[in-house]
XYZ file of C-alpha atoms in Angstrom:
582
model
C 0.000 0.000 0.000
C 1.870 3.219 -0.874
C 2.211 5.972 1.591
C 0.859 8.950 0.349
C 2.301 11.675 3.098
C 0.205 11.348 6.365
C -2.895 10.987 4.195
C -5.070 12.345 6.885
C -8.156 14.412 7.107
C -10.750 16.638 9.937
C -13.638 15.784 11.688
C -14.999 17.751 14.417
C -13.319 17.015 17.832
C -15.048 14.351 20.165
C -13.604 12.361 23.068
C -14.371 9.504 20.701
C -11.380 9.894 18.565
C -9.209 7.267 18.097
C -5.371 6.858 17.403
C -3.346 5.683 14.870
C 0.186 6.967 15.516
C 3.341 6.070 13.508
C 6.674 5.989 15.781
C 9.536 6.431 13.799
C 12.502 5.471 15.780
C 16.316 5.990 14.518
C 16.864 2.885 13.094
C 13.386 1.198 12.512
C 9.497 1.750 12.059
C 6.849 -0.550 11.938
C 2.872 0.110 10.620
C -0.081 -0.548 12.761
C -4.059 0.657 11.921
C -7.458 -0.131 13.063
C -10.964 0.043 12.527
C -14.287 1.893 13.643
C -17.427 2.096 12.348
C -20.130 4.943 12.027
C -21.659 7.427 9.668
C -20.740 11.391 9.635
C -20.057 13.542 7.238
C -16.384 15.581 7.043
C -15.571 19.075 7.229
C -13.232 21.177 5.232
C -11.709 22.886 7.901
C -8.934 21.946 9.905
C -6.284 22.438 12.282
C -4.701 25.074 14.500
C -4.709 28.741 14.297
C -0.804 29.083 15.665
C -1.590 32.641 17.048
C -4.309 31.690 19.158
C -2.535 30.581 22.121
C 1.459 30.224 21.496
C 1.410 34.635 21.121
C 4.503 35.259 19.428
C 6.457 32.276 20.060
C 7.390 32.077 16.021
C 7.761 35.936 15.866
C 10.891 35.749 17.357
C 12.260 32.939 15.276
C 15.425 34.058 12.822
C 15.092 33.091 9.126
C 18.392 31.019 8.911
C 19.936 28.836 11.229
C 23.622 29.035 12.330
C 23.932 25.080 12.924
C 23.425 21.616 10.463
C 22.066 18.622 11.183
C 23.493 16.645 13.995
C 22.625 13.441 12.423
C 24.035 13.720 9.219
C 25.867 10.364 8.300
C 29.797 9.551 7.709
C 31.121 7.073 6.342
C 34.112 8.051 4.442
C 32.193 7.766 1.370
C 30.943 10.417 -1.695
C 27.844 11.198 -0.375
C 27.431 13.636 -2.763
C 27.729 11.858 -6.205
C 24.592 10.987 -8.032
C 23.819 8.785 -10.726
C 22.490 11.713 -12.767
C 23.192 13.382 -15.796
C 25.826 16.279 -15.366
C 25.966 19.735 -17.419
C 28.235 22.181 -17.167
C 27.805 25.716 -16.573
C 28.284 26.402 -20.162
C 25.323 24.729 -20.806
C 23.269 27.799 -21.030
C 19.955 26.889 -22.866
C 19.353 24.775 -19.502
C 19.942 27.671 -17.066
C 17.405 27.356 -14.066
C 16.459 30.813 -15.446
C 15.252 29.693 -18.790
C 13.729 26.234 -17.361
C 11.367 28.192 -14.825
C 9.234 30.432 -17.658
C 5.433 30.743 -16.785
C 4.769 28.157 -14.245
C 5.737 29.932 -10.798
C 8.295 28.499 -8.343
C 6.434 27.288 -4.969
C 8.381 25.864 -2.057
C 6.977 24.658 1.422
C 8.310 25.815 4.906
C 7.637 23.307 7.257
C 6.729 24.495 10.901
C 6.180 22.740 13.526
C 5.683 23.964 17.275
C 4.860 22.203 20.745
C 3.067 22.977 23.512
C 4.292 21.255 26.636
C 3.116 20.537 30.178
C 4.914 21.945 33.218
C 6.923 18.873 33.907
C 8.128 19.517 30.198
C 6.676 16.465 28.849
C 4.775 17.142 25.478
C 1.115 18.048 25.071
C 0.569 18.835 22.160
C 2.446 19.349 18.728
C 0.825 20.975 15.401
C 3.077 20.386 11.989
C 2.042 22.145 8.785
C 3.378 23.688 5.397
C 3.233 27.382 4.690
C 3.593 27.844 0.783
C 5.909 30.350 -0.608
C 6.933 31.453 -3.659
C 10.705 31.841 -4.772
C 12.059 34.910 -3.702
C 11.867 37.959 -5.936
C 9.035 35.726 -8.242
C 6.573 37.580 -5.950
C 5.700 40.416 -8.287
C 5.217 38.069 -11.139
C 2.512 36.100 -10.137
C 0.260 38.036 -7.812
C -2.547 35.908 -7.874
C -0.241 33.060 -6.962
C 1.239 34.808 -3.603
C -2.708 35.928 -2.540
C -3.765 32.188 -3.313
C -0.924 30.488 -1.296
C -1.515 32.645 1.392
C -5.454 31.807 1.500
C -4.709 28.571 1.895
C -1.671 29.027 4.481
C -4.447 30.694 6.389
C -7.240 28.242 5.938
C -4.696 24.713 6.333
C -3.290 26.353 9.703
C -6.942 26.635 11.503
C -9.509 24.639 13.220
C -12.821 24.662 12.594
C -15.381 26.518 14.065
C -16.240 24.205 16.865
C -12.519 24.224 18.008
C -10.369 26.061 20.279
C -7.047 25.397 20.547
C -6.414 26.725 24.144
C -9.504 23.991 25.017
C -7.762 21.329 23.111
C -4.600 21.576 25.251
C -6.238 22.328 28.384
C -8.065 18.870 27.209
C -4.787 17.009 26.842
C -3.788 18.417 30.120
C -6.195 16.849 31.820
C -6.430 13.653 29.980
C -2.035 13.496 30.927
C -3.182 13.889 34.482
C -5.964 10.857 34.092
C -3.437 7.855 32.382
C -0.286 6.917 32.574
C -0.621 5.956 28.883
C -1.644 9.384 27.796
C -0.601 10.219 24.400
C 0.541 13.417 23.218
C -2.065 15.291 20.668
C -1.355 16.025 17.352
C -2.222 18.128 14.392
C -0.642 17.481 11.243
C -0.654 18.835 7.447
C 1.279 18.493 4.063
C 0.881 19.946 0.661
C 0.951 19.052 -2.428
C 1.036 20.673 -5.894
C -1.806 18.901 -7.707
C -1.998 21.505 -10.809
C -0.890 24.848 -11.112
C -1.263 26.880 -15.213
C -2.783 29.474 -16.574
C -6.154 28.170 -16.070
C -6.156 26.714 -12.254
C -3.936 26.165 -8.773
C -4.918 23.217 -7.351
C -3.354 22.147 -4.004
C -4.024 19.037 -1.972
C -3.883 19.090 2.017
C -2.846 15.701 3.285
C -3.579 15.791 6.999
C -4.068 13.722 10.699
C -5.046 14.659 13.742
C -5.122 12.470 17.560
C -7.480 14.578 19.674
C -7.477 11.415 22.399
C -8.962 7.926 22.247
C -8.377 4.142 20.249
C -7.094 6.410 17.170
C -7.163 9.762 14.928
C -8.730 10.579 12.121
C -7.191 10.858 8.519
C -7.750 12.759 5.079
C -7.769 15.007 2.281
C -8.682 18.011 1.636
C -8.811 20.087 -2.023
C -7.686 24.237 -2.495
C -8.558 25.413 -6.179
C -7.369 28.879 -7.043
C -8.163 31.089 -10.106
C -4.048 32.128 -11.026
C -4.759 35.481 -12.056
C -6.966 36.686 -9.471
C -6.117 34.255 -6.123
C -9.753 33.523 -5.536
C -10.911 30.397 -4.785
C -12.847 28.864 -7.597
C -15.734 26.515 -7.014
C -16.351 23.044 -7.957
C -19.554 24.857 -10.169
C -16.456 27.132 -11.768
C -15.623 23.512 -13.537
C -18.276 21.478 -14.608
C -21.449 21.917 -16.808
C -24.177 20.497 -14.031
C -23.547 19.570 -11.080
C -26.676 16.757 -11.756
C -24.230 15.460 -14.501
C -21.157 15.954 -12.001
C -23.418 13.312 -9.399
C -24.340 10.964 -12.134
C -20.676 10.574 -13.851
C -19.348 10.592 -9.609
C -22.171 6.975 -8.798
C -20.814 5.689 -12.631
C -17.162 5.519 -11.167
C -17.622 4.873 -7.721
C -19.682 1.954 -8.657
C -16.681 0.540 -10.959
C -14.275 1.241 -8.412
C -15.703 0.660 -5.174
C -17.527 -2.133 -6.065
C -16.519 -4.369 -3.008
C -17.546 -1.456 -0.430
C -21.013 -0.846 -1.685
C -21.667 -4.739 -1.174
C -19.937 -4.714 2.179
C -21.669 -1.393 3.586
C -24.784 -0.502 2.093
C -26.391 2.914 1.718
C -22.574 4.557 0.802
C -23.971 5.282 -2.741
C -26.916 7.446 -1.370
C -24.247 9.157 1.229
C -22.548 9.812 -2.197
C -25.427 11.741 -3.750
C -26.478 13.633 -1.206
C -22.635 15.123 -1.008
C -23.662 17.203 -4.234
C -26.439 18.943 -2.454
C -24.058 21.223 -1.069
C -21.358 21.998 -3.750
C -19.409 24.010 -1.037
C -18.497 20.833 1.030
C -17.498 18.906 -1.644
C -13.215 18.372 -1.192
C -11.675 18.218 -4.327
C -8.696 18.990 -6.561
C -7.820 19.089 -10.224
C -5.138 16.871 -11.498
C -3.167 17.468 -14.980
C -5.496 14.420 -15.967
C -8.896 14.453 -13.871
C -10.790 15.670 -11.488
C -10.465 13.959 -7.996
C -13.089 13.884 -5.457
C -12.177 13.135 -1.392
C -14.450 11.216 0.570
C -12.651 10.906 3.796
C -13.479 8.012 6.454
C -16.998 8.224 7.950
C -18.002 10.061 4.557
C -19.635 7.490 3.445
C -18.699 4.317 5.709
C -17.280 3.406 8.269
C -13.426 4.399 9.438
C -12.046 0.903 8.571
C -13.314 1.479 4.590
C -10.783 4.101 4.863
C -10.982 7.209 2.566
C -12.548 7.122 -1.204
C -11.005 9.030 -4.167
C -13.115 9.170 -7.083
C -11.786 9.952 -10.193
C -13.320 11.631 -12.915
C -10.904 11.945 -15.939
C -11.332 14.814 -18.528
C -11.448 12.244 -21.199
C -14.011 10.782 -19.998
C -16.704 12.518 -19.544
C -15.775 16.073 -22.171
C -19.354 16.999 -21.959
C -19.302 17.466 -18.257
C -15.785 19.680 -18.753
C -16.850 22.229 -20.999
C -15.926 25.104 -19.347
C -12.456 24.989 -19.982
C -11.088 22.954 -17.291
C -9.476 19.867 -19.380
C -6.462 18.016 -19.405
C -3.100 19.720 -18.959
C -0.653 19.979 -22.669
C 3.052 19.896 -21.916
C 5.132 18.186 -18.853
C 3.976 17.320 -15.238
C 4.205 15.333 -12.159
C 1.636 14.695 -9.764
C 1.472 12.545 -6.408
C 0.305 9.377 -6.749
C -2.555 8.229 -4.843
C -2.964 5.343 -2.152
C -4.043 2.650 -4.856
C -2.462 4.415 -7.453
C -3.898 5.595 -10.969
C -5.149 4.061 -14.297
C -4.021 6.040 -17.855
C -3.631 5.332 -21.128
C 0.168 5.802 -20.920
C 0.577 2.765 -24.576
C -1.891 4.646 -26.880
C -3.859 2.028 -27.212
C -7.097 3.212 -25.854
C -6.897 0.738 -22.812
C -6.114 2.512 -19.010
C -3.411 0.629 -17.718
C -3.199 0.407 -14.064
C -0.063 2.155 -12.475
C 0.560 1.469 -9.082
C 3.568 0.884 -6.346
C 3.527 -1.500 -3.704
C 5.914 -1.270 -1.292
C 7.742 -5.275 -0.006
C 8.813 -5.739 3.461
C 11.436 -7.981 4.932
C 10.061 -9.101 8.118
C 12.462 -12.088 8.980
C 15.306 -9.809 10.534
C 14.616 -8.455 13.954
C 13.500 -5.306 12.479
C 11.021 -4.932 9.826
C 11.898 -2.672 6.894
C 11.306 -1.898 2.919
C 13.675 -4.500 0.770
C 11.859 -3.772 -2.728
C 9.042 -1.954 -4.285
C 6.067 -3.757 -6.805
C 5.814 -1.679 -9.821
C 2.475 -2.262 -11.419
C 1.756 -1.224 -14.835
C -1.093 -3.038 -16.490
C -0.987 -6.911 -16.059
C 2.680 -6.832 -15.998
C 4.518 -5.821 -12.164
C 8.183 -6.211 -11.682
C 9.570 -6.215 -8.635
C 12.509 -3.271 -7.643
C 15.025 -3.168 -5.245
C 14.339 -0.252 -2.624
C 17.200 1.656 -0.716
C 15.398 2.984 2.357
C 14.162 2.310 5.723
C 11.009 4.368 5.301
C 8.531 4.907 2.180
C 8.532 8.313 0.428
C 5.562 9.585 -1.729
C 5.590 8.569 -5.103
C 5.327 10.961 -7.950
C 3.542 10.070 -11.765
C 5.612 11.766 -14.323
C 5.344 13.100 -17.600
C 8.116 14.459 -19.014
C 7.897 14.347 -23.430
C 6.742 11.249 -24.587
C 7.640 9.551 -21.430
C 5.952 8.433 -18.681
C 7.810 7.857 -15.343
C 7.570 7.013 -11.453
C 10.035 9.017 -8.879
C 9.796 7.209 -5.867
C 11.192 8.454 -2.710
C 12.927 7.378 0.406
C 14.406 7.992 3.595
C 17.498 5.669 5.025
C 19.592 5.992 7.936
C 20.011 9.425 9.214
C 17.161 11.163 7.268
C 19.770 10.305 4.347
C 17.293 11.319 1.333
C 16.921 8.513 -2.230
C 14.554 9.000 -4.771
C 14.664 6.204 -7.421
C 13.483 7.059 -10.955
C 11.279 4.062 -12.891
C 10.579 4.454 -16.588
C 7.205 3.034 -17.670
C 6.880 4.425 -20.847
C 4.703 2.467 -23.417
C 3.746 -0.152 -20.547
C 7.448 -0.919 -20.109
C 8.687 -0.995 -16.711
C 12.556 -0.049 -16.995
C 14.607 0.949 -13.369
C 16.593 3.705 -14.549
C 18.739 4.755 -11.401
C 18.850 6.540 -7.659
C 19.671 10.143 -7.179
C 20.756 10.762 -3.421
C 18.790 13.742 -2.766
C 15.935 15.427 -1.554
C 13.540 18.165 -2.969
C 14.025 21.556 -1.681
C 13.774 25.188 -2.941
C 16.328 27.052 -4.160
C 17.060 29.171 -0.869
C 17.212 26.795 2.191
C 16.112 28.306 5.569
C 16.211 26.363 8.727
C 15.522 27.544 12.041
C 14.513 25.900 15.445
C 13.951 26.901 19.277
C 13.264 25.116 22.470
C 9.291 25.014 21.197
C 9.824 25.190 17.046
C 11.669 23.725 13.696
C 11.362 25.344 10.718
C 12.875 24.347 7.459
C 12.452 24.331 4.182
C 10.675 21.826 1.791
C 10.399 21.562 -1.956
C 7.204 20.512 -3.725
C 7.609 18.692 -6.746
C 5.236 19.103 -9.668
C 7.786 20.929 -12.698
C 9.790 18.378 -14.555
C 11.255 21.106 -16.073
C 12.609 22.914 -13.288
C 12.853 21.799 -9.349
C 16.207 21.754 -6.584
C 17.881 19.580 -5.102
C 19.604 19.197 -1.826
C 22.384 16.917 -1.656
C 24.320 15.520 1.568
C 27.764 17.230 1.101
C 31.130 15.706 3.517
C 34.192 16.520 1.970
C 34.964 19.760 4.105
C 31.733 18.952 6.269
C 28.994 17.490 6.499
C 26.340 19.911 5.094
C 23.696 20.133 2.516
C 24.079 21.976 -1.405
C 21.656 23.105 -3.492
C 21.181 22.595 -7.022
C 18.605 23.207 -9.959
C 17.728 20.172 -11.577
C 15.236 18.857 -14.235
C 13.596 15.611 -15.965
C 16.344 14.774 -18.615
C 15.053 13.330 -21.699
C 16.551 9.892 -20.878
C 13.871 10.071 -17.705
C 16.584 10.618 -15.247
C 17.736 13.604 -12.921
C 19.805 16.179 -15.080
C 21.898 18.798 -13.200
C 21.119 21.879 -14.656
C 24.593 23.749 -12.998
C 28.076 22.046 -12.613
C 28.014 23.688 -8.874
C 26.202 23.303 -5.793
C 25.086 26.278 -3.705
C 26.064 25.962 -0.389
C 24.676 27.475 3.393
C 26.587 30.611 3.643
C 26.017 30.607 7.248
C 28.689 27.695 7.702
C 31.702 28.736 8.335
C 35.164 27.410 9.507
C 38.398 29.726 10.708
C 42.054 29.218 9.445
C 44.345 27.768 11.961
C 47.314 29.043 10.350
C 48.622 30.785 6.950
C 46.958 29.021 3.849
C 47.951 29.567 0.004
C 45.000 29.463 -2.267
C 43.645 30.311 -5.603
C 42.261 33.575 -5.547
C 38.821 33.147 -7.423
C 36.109 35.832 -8.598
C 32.534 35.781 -7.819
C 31.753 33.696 -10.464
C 34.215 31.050 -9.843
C 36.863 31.894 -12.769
C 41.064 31.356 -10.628
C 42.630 34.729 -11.303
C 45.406 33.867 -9.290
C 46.862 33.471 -6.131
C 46.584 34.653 -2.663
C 48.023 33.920 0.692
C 45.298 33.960 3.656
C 46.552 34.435 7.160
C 45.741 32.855 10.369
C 42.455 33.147 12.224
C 40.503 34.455 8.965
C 37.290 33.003 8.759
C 36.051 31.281 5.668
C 32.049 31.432 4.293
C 31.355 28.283 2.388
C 29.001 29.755 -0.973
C 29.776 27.323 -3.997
C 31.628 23.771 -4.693
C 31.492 20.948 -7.454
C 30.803 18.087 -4.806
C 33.463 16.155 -5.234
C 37.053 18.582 -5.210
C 36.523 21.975 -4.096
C 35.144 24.449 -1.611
C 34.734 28.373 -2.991
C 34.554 30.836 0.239
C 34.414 34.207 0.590
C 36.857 35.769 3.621
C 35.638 38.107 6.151
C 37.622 41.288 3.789
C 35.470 40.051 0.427
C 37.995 38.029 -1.154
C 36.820 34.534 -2.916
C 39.687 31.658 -2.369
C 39.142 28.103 -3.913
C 40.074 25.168 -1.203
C 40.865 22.072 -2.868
C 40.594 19.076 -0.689
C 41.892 15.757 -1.377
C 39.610 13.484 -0.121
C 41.069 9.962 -1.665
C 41.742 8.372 2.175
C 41.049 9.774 5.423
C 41.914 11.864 7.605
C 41.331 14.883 4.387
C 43.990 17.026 3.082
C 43.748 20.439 2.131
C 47.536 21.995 0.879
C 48.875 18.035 2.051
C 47.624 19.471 5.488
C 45.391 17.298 7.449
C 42.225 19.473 7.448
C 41.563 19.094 10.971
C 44.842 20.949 11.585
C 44.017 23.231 9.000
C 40.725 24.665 10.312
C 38.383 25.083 13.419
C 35.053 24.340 13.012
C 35.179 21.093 10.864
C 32.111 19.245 11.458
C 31.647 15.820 10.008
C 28.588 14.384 11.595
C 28.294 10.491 11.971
């Protein structure tokens, strides 16, 4: 079953929610659900309004932060290669510039906060994504900045019946009654379903534990005119909504099949939902419309949630109003079951779908391989990772591929890149990386973390943030894009690097003197105690810095056995503030 980010969705609090919490320990995790059963309907609104009791706890929160990861990995190894496709920075008609063109840049910053009791021990901790655009892109796309902001807002606060001063006063209490109390939780990720000139469409993935046997899961839908910012509704995109309801019962009752048997009267739930347009969740794929139906929609919480999809294919009568499948490249999550498309030509969907294999004979339980599904044919993938990623459906040209991600030891970041164009499944490669945006910001505090998350849904431009350790252990930055082979093409020959690391000389160093732009103009001598900015470096050799008096020096290290040389000096000896995390 893939994972699909937390997956989760709001229903109004009650002392009869339930848990389902995922512990993910440092070297293992390990999946456990349940089941319920009743009939309610779900609301749009969600989560925590972070001003309502914390004050300005996040005011006073810097943009960058001064320190990396303490659990970065070592292992003598280069981290930092990928199996990609390299350019070089004469490559100029791939420039991130020229990749980025109409579709706007978004990023995520991650916050989370915490609310703890007096004895310190946690009460309550709320996670969500605030959606940015790149810096200076602002101006550009207006509508954009008002939309992502809306929905900022709207993903960041409970609904009506909820107060979040109650809730923790509520887990206070609850800490005080059981031994086994369990912290609450509010959780939230985005994702970029669609975003042109016609439609942003953003899907909310988010959980909640309010107390009880388990939480409560799923999805909700943002849809944004572009030009304007204002949400659109679901009567904005289709002919009738009496034709929306009929071609919604045609699908579900093709797909769902096995749950209408099992829990009868779901199909009526289903038409009544289009009663009342407004509480209808939603999004709009580069493919289809896709309608949420999260658990106790329309049966009971084991049945889970229901996706219904509606392609534009389908059903063109019912998307008349200009709302139709996307031209040009994309990639869009896949969904928990996965997807069927015509991805041969031949007029026949083909199912595409991951399932993710388990060794469970070692002491610890963990991913071995993945399942690729496409059509009748599945062929089974080796996996590096302890922990599944979300999985992305590409299209990129004439090909059609699945990026599937993964997180190993360390938060060490893989995505693995599966071609399944024309119905053939073909594992391309890995890419040691992560998402990200182009400017990285990372900040915590004694109740915060902040840092910076990249969305992917641009073949055609996205970053990349690769572990670094041949000075330190750190991560670079670097615009990428969906070569034509399918796989991850660098789009620079140099990462970017966090200019806020910085190590001091422990003695005089000779270096090559280089200019801003990376071009040796000669030599210079720098003396002890200057400190050094890290800014720029090819991964593998070099280091560019820029001294406390402006000046840009090159440091070459010679990483081929350990302990690392820099000038044949050991670079420990070299320079304070070395940090290679293991």
């Amino acid at each position: 079953m893939i994972k699909m980010g937390n997956n989760i969705s709001k229903e109004k609090h009650s002392k009869l929610r339930v848990l389902a919490v995922i512990l993910v320990l440092a070297m293992t995790f390990s999946l456990a659900g349940c089941g319920d059963s009743r009939n309610d309907t779900s609301s749009k609104k969600r989560r925590t309004d972070k001003s309502s009791s914390f004050g300005g706890k996040l005011d006073d929160a810097t943009e960058k932060s001064s320190e990396g990861d303490a659990d970065y990995p070592r292992d003598g190894g280069d981290e930092t290669a990928i199996s990609t496709e390299e350019v070089t920075t004469e490559d100029k008609g791939d420039s991130a510039e020229n990749q980025m063109g109409d579709i706007p840049f978004i990023y995520s910053l991650e916050t989370s906060y915490y609310e703890k009791d007096d004895d310190g021990s946690l009460l309550y901790e709320n996670t969500y994504d605030e959606l940015k655009l790149q810096a200076g892109t602002e101006d550009h796309f207006p509508g954009i900045k008002k939309a992502l902001a809306d929905y900022t807002s709207k993903a960041s606060s409970l609904g009506e019946d909820m107060n979040e001063s109650d809730l923790i006063a509520d887990a206070k209490e609850q800490k005080a009654a059981s031994e086994y109390f369990t912290y609450y939780t509010d959780e939230s990720k985005a994702y970029i379903q669609r975003v042109d000139g016609k439609v942003l469409s953003i899907l909310d993935s988010f959980s909640n534990y309010y107390g009880g046997a388990h939480g409560y899961y799923g999805l909700n839908g943002f849809n944004y005119n572009p030009e304007t910012g204002e949400e659109i509704s679901i009567e904005d995109v289709v002919s009738s909504m009496d034709d929306l309801r009929n071609a919604a019962a045609e699908v579900f009752s093709r797909d769902y099949a096995d749950l209408i048997e099992a829990e009868p009267g779901c199909e009526d739930y289903l038409r009544d939902s289009f009663d009342d347009p407004k509480t209808l969740c939603w999004t709009l794929t580069p493919l289809q419309l896709e309608l949420y139906y999260n658990p106790y929609s329309l049966a009971s919480y084991a049945a889970g949630l229901q996706i219904i999809r509606i392609k534009f294919s389908d059903y063109p009568d019912l998307f008349n109003k200009g709302y139709g499948a996307s031209d040009g490249d994309w990639a869009v999550l896949l969904p928990d079951g996965g997807i069927s498309e015509d991805i041969t030509g031949d007029g026949v969907q083909e199912k595409i779908n991951v399932e993710y294999v388990y060794n469970t004979e070692d002491e610890y339980s963990y991913i071995e391989s993945v399942d690729v599904q496409v059509g009748e044919g599945v062929q089974n993938i080796n996996y590096y990772g302890l922990e599944a990623g979300d999985v992305y459906f590409v299209k990129r040209g004439d090909k059609y591929l699945l990026y599937i991600e993964a997180v190993a030891e360390n938060d060490y970041r893989v995505i693995h890149m599966v071609d399944i164009t024309n119905g053939e499944i073909t594992d391309l490669d890995y890419c040691t990386g992560s998402f990200t945006s182009k400017d990285f910001e990372s900040d915590y505090g004694e109740d915060y973390y902040i840092y910076t998350k990249g969305l992917f849904y641009n073949p055609n431009l996205f970053y990349l943030e690769i572990r670094q350790q041949y000075i330190s252990t750190f991560d670079g930055v670097i615009p990428a894009q969906v070569g034509e082979n399918g796989e991850i093409k660098l789009l620079q020959d140099y990462y970017e690097l966090p200019t806020d690391f910085n190590i001091t000389s422990k003695m005089d160093l000779e270096f090559d003197e280089v200019d801003a732009e990376g071009n040796v103009i000669g030599k210079t001598t720098i003396p002890k105690g200057t400190i050094y900015y890290m800014y720029r470096s090819d991964g593998e050799t070099y280091v560019d810095c820029k001294t406390e008096d402006g000046t840009y020096v090159r440091i070459v290290v010679d990483h081929s056995d350990y302990p690392y040389l820099v000038n044949g000096i050991n670079l420990e000896d070299a320079f304070d503030g070395i940090m290679f995390a293991g």
